XYZ file of C-alpha atoms in Angstrom:
356
model
C 15.093 -135.803 6.121
C 12.040 -137.573 7.402
C 8.513 -135.963 6.705
C 5.000 -136.756 7.891
C 1.817 -135.986 6.169
C 1.141 -133.227 8.824
C 4.619 -131.765 8.011
C 3.914 -131.166 4.298
C 2.823 -127.615 3.680
C -0.609 -127.098 1.764
C -1.416 -124.068 -0.239
C -5.103 -124.314 -1.022
C -6.302 -123.023 -4.425
C -8.624 -120.124 -4.234
C -10.668 -121.306 -7.573
C -11.674 -124.841 -7.365
C -12.688 -126.394 -10.766
C -14.513 -129.356 -9.098
C -17.971 -127.924 -9.784
C -17.436 -127.881 -13.545
C -16.772 -131.724 -13.623
C -19.369 -134.395 -14.591
C -18.094 -137.208 -12.523
C -20.654 -139.559 -14.330
C -19.143 -138.915 -17.684
C -15.308 -139.090 -17.329
C -12.803 -139.623 -20.058
C -9.337 -140.842 -19.111
C -6.700 -138.484 -17.854
C -7.945 -135.143 -19.390
C -9.434 -133.368 -16.242
C -7.032 -132.527 -13.554
C -7.749 -131.988 -9.795
C -7.155 -128.828 -7.901
C -3.668 -129.487 -6.452
C -0.539 -131.067 -6.970
C 2.693 -132.290 -4.944
C 5.961 -130.644 -5.933
C 9.324 -131.375 -4.582
C 12.762 -130.088 -5.848
C 16.262 -131.644 -5.804
C 18.942 -129.033 -5.303
C 22.459 -129.078 -3.796
C 22.504 -132.733 -3.664
C 19.326 -133.246 -1.748
C 15.592 -133.347 -2.019
C 13.796 -130.293 -0.523
C 10.704 -130.423 1.536
C 7.678 -131.547 -0.523
C 4.621 -129.383 -0.648
C 1.027 -129.240 -1.992
C 0.371 -126.295 -4.157
C -2.539 -125.386 -6.504
C -2.390 -127.125 -10.061
C -0.378 -124.797 -12.250
C 2.007 -124.413 -15.091
C 5.644 -125.355 -14.593
C 8.135 -122.699 -15.894
C 11.389 -123.996 -17.053
C 14.645 -122.594 -18.674
C 15.266 -123.396 -22.437
C 18.537 -125.076 -21.289
C 16.770 -127.408 -18.754
C 18.243 -130.837 -19.590
C 14.851 -132.477 -19.798
C 14.468 -130.852 -23.256
C 17.802 -131.996 -24.580
C 18.546 -135.298 -22.935
C 15.190 -136.822 -21.792
C 15.813 -137.417 -18.061
C 12.186 -138.159 -17.415
C 10.513 -141.023 -15.555
C 6.950 -141.685 -14.176
C 4.532 -144.011 -12.569
C 0.832 -144.732 -12.925
C -1.207 -145.696 -10.045
C -4.867 -145.058 -8.739
C -6.787 -144.054 -5.703
C -10.357 -145.420 -4.934
C -13.244 -144.507 -2.600
C -15.462 -147.062 -1.172
C -19.083 -146.650 -0.014
C -18.059 -145.330 3.465
C -15.829 -142.645 1.697
C -12.563 -144.285 2.749
C -9.761 -143.672 0.387
C -7.586 -146.773 -0.656
C -4.601 -147.139 -2.954
C -3.436 -150.442 -4.526
C 0.128 -151.749 -3.877
C 1.755 -148.111 -3.700
C 4.818 -149.201 -2.278
C 5.534 -151.294 -5.395
C 5.156 -148.149 -7.420
C 7.630 -146.183 -5.266
C 10.100 -149.141 -5.680
C 9.649 -149.211 -9.461
C 9.925 -145.481 -9.698
C 13.414 -145.642 -8.030
C 14.572 -148.572 -10.269
C 13.777 -146.310 -13.311
C 15.591 -143.355 -11.454
C 18.653 -145.416 -10.977
C 18.666 -146.410 -14.548
C 18.423 -142.935 -15.807
C 20.849 -141.349 -13.242
C 18.164 -139.544 -11.423
C 18.397 -139.342 -7.779
C 16.077 -141.576 -6.033
C 12.967 -140.205 -4.103
C 12.831 -141.248 -0.349
C 9.935 -143.580 0.484
C 8.405 -141.317 3.104
C 8.516 -138.396 0.631
C 6.608 -140.537 -1.970
C 4.088 -142.063 0.586
C 3.554 -139.109 2.904
C 3.265 -136.756 -0.179
C 0.670 -138.970 -1.787
C -1.442 -139.012 1.411
C -1.116 -135.306 1.750
C -2.385 -134.714 -1.802
C -5.119 -137.196 -1.613
C -6.539 -135.755 1.705
C -6.238 -132.259 0.173
C -8.444 -133.138 -2.897
C -10.368 -136.155 -1.448
C -13.522 -134.875 -3.208
C -11.911 -135.387 -6.649
C -11.864 -139.149 -6.164
C -14.852 -140.378 -8.059
C -17.314 -143.017 -6.913
C -19.133 -143.734 -10.079
C -18.855 -147.436 -11.313
C -15.699 -148.068 -13.055
C -14.002 -144.799 -12.335
C -11.140 -143.892 -10.041
C -8.561 -141.254 -9.511
C -5.453 -141.941 -11.815
C -2.331 -140.633 -10.286
C 0.855 -139.608 -12.027
C 4.005 -139.378 -9.957
C 6.953 -138.249 -12.299
C 10.591 -136.957 -12.034
C 12.329 -134.899 -14.566
C 15.686 -132.964 -15.069
C 15.520 -129.111 -14.378
C 19.155 -128.476 -14.126
C 20.680 -126.406 -16.820
C 23.301 -127.052 -19.586
C 23.841 -128.320 -23.161
C 26.608 -130.514 -21.909
C 25.543 -134.347 -22.427
C 25.588 -135.228 -18.748
C 23.144 -135.920 -15.968
C 21.388 -132.608 -14.533
C 22.232 -131.540 -11.077
C 18.655 -130.490 -10.261
C 15.355 -132.322 -10.612
C 11.642 -131.890 -9.797
C 9.389 -134.451 -8.481
C 5.629 -133.924 -9.125
C 2.399 -135.859 -8.334
C -0.733 -134.916 -10.290
C -4.119 -136.593 -10.357
C -6.994 -137.001 -12.803
C -10.582 -138.416 -12.141
C -10.743 -140.974 -14.883
C -13.157 -143.472 -16.375
C -12.143 -146.353 -18.666
C -8.946 -146.269 -20.555
C -10.169 -148.245 -23.521
C -13.695 -148.489 -24.942
C -14.846 -150.674 -27.711
C -13.279 -153.478 -29.406
C -9.443 -153.719 -29.291
C -7.419 -155.303 -32.244
C -3.662 -155.468 -32.234
C -1.041 -155.844 -34.943
C 2.010 -157.906 -34.236
C 4.989 -155.751 -34.975
C 7.881 -157.049 -37.025
C 9.880 -154.015 -38.032
C 10.021 -151.724 -34.923
C 11.145 -152.587 -31.473
C 10.040 -151.198 -28.281
C 13.245 -151.763 -26.587
C 16.441 -153.816 -26.734
C 18.788 -155.894 -24.360
C 20.689 -153.589 -22.104
C 18.332 -150.856 -22.804
C 15.730 -149.011 -20.578
C 12.674 -151.155 -21.460
C 12.106 -152.193 -17.827
C 12.021 -148.572 -16.690
C 8.956 -146.195 -17.135
C 11.005 -143.726 -19.020
C 9.165 -141.209 -21.188
C 11.150 -141.900 -24.136
C 10.095 -145.554 -24.062
C 6.580 -144.394 -24.905
C 7.604 -141.570 -27.405
C 9.258 -144.273 -29.455
C 6.107 -146.454 -29.619
C 3.799 -143.568 -31.044
C 4.905 -143.634 -34.688
C 4.670 -147.551 -35.193
C 1.423 -147.517 -33.320
C 0.073 -144.891 -35.589
C 0.974 -146.999 -38.519
C -1.016 -149.966 -36.959
C -3.916 -147.492 -36.452
C -3.892 -146.444 -40.058
C -4.320 -150.185 -40.878
C -7.462 -150.334 -38.472
C -5.820 -151.713 -35.325
C -5.837 -149.978 -31.985
C -2.418 -151.215 -30.666
C 0.686 -153.291 -31.395
C 1.980 -156.306 -30.052
C 5.795 -155.872 -29.598
C 8.223 -158.640 -30.461
C 11.853 -159.231 -29.381
C 14.307 -156.818 -30.966
C 16.587 -159.554 -32.378
C 14.468 -162.164 -34.103
C 10.808 -160.704 -33.873
C 9.845 -164.442 -33.145
C 8.570 -163.894 -29.609
C 5.733 -161.545 -28.265
C 6.610 -159.353 -25.441
C 4.309 -156.587 -24.560
C 0.844 -155.277 -25.776
C 1.056 -151.590 -26.464
C 2.021 -149.906 -23.315
C 0.790 -152.967 -21.212
C 1.916 -156.547 -20.276
C 0.343 -159.122 -22.414
C -1.365 -162.419 -21.412
C -2.502 -165.289 -23.393
C -4.889 -168.201 -22.703
C -4.152 -171.554 -24.736
C -6.839 -173.961 -23.684
C -6.911 -173.552 -20.026
C -3.393 -172.355 -19.465
C -2.520 -168.630 -18.876
C 0.607 -167.585 -20.262
C 2.789 -164.540 -20.116
C 6.231 -163.458 -20.995
C 9.025 -163.334 -18.383
C 10.222 -159.848 -17.534
C 13.730 -158.753 -18.612
C 15.599 -155.510 -19.177
C 13.243 -154.880 -22.229
C 9.948 -155.638 -20.288
C 8.177 -153.651 -17.637
C 7.609 -155.519 -14.410
C 3.964 -154.549 -14.230
C 2.307 -154.408 -10.893
C -1.199 -155.424 -12.326
C 0.805 -158.393 -14.222
C 2.301 -159.614 -10.782
C -1.368 -159.187 -9.150
C -2.891 -161.304 -12.070
C -0.427 -164.143 -11.554
C -1.081 -164.364 -7.868
C -4.768 -164.278 -8.243
C -4.708 -166.898 -11.035
C -2.728 -169.077 -8.690
C -5.278 -168.509 -5.984
C -8.127 -169.479 -8.383
C -6.373 -172.664 -9.302
C -5.680 -171.522 -12.948
C -2.589 -173.050 -14.447
C -0.111 -170.462 -15.434
C 3.266 -170.524 -17.243
C 5.758 -167.547 -17.442
C 7.829 -168.305 -20.559
C 8.797 -167.163 -24.140
C 5.737 -167.223 -26.512
C 6.529 -167.556 -30.129
C 4.234 -165.647 -32.505
C 3.859 -168.830 -34.605
C 2.542 -170.513 -31.461
C -0.242 -167.842 -31.213
C -1.062 -168.268 -35.066
C -1.247 -172.090 -34.649
C -3.422 -171.882 -31.393
C -5.647 -169.366 -33.335
C -6.104 -171.721 -36.323
C -6.785 -174.880 -34.284
C -9.150 -173.176 -31.688
C -7.011 -173.563 -28.680
C -6.376 -169.782 -28.389
C -9.215 -168.851 -25.979
C -8.283 -165.238 -24.771
C -5.631 -162.499 -25.137
C -5.616 -159.408 -22.949
C -3.346 -156.464 -21.868
C -2.619 -155.703 -18.232
C -1.766 -152.386 -16.775
C -2.842 -149.927 -14.260
C -4.613 -147.742 -16.540
C -6.998 -150.227 -18.038
C -6.416 -153.047 -15.445
C -7.276 -155.758 -18.078
C -8.040 -154.910 -21.617
C -9.386 -157.905 -23.625
C -7.953 -158.278 -27.086
C -10.614 -159.155 -29.696
C -8.142 -160.186 -32.406
C -4.648 -159.772 -33.917
C -3.120 -159.128 -37.273
C -0.030 -161.002 -38.690
C 1.418 -160.780 -42.124
C -1.734 -159.402 -43.747
C -3.975 -162.108 -41.892
C -6.298 -161.453 -39.210
C -6.997 -164.028 -36.334
C -10.278 -163.353 -34.247
C -10.747 -164.724 -30.742
C -13.938 -166.405 -29.414
C -16.571 -163.969 -28.191
C -19.032 -164.422 -25.054
C -16.632 -166.850 -23.498
C -18.440 -168.283 -20.589
C -15.595 -168.796 -18.205
C -13.471 -165.903 -19.271
C -10.246 -165.669 -17.236
C -10.055 -161.926 -18.195
C -13.378 -161.133 -16.668
C -12.819 -163.378 -13.651
C -9.448 -161.726 -12.887
C -10.467 -158.151 -13.485
C -13.330 -158.694 -11.055
C -11.058 -160.101 -8.396
C -8.433 -157.264 -8.651
C -11.125 -154.473 -8.884
C -13.048 -155.952 -5.950
C -9.856 -155.619 -3.747
C -9.115 -152.078 -5.086
C -12.694 -150.771 -4.263
C -12.762 -152.547 -0.851
C -15.672 -154.783 -1.920
C -13.758 -158.072 -1.308
C -11.271 -159.523 1.209
C -7.652 -158.578 0.699
C -5.681 -161.577 1.495
C -2.659 -160.441 -0.123
C -2.244 -157.345 1.789
C -2.314 -155.174 -1.353
C -4.890 -152.648 -0.246
C -3.475 -149.446 1.251
C -5.765 -147.223 3.566
C -5.052 -143.442 3.211
C -5.456 -142.096 6.759
């Protein structure tokens, strides 16, 4: 079934919460806008999406989401420029990745026009919730989960697709130090590491807590087999600058193909920065830190865009990175990306999407 924005039914809330929000002092992802998009999969097909007031979701205790974890999500943002025009950043890539995750977890794929027209209908309904204070945006969370019933270990026959939004400030604040993980693994060959599956993140919480107990904010995941190679930084892709070369790991079925990651590589190329997509040994990082050639490390993802890493721990030793770097790649790349997102600079790549 094809749908357009105007065909999506909208039930407006009678009690807006917007007047209680301080848009100049936003935390990340803890205040939710007035409406959400919902769409149910039943009898082998997706039903018509609709915008309804933000509300709890009622589920039967036998719903398969509780027992077998069929749950996937995306993270994206909406922005407002000085003319109050609404923009998104590479939303079709989010749709494509959501369906890659769906396929891997045996969830029915969501049609592109349901995703895009649903997003537009929701953003138009709650356009006043998109903040314009510096560094803020509307964080958008599309997700799909199993609602079908049964204790039998098999895919559900019913699902729910939801999009919610949260006006948000910065994801990280303060200095970020990471611990290189050698015991636990984020994902394994043949697994679901490339998918944005809820279980991937649940499995990270315990080893991350252990790192936090030692004074670190996040972990650097290593490969599941030898733990010799770095792979991701917390819930983000990781970049390393050695001398003037920017390095990142190749994607695989263990590593998420980040949209911010792809954007960074393209902008770096446009800036004439030498990049290499290859495996990076932990020992290479340690050696570069010791000889001074390790200039920068940063995580990259939708929530934080780019999060500089101040230092890393490995086998009871801490290695700090240079501070106040004059020609920081992290600063340059973040400025380039956010200028495109907020419609402050030319978008030569065609990434910016106008919500009309």
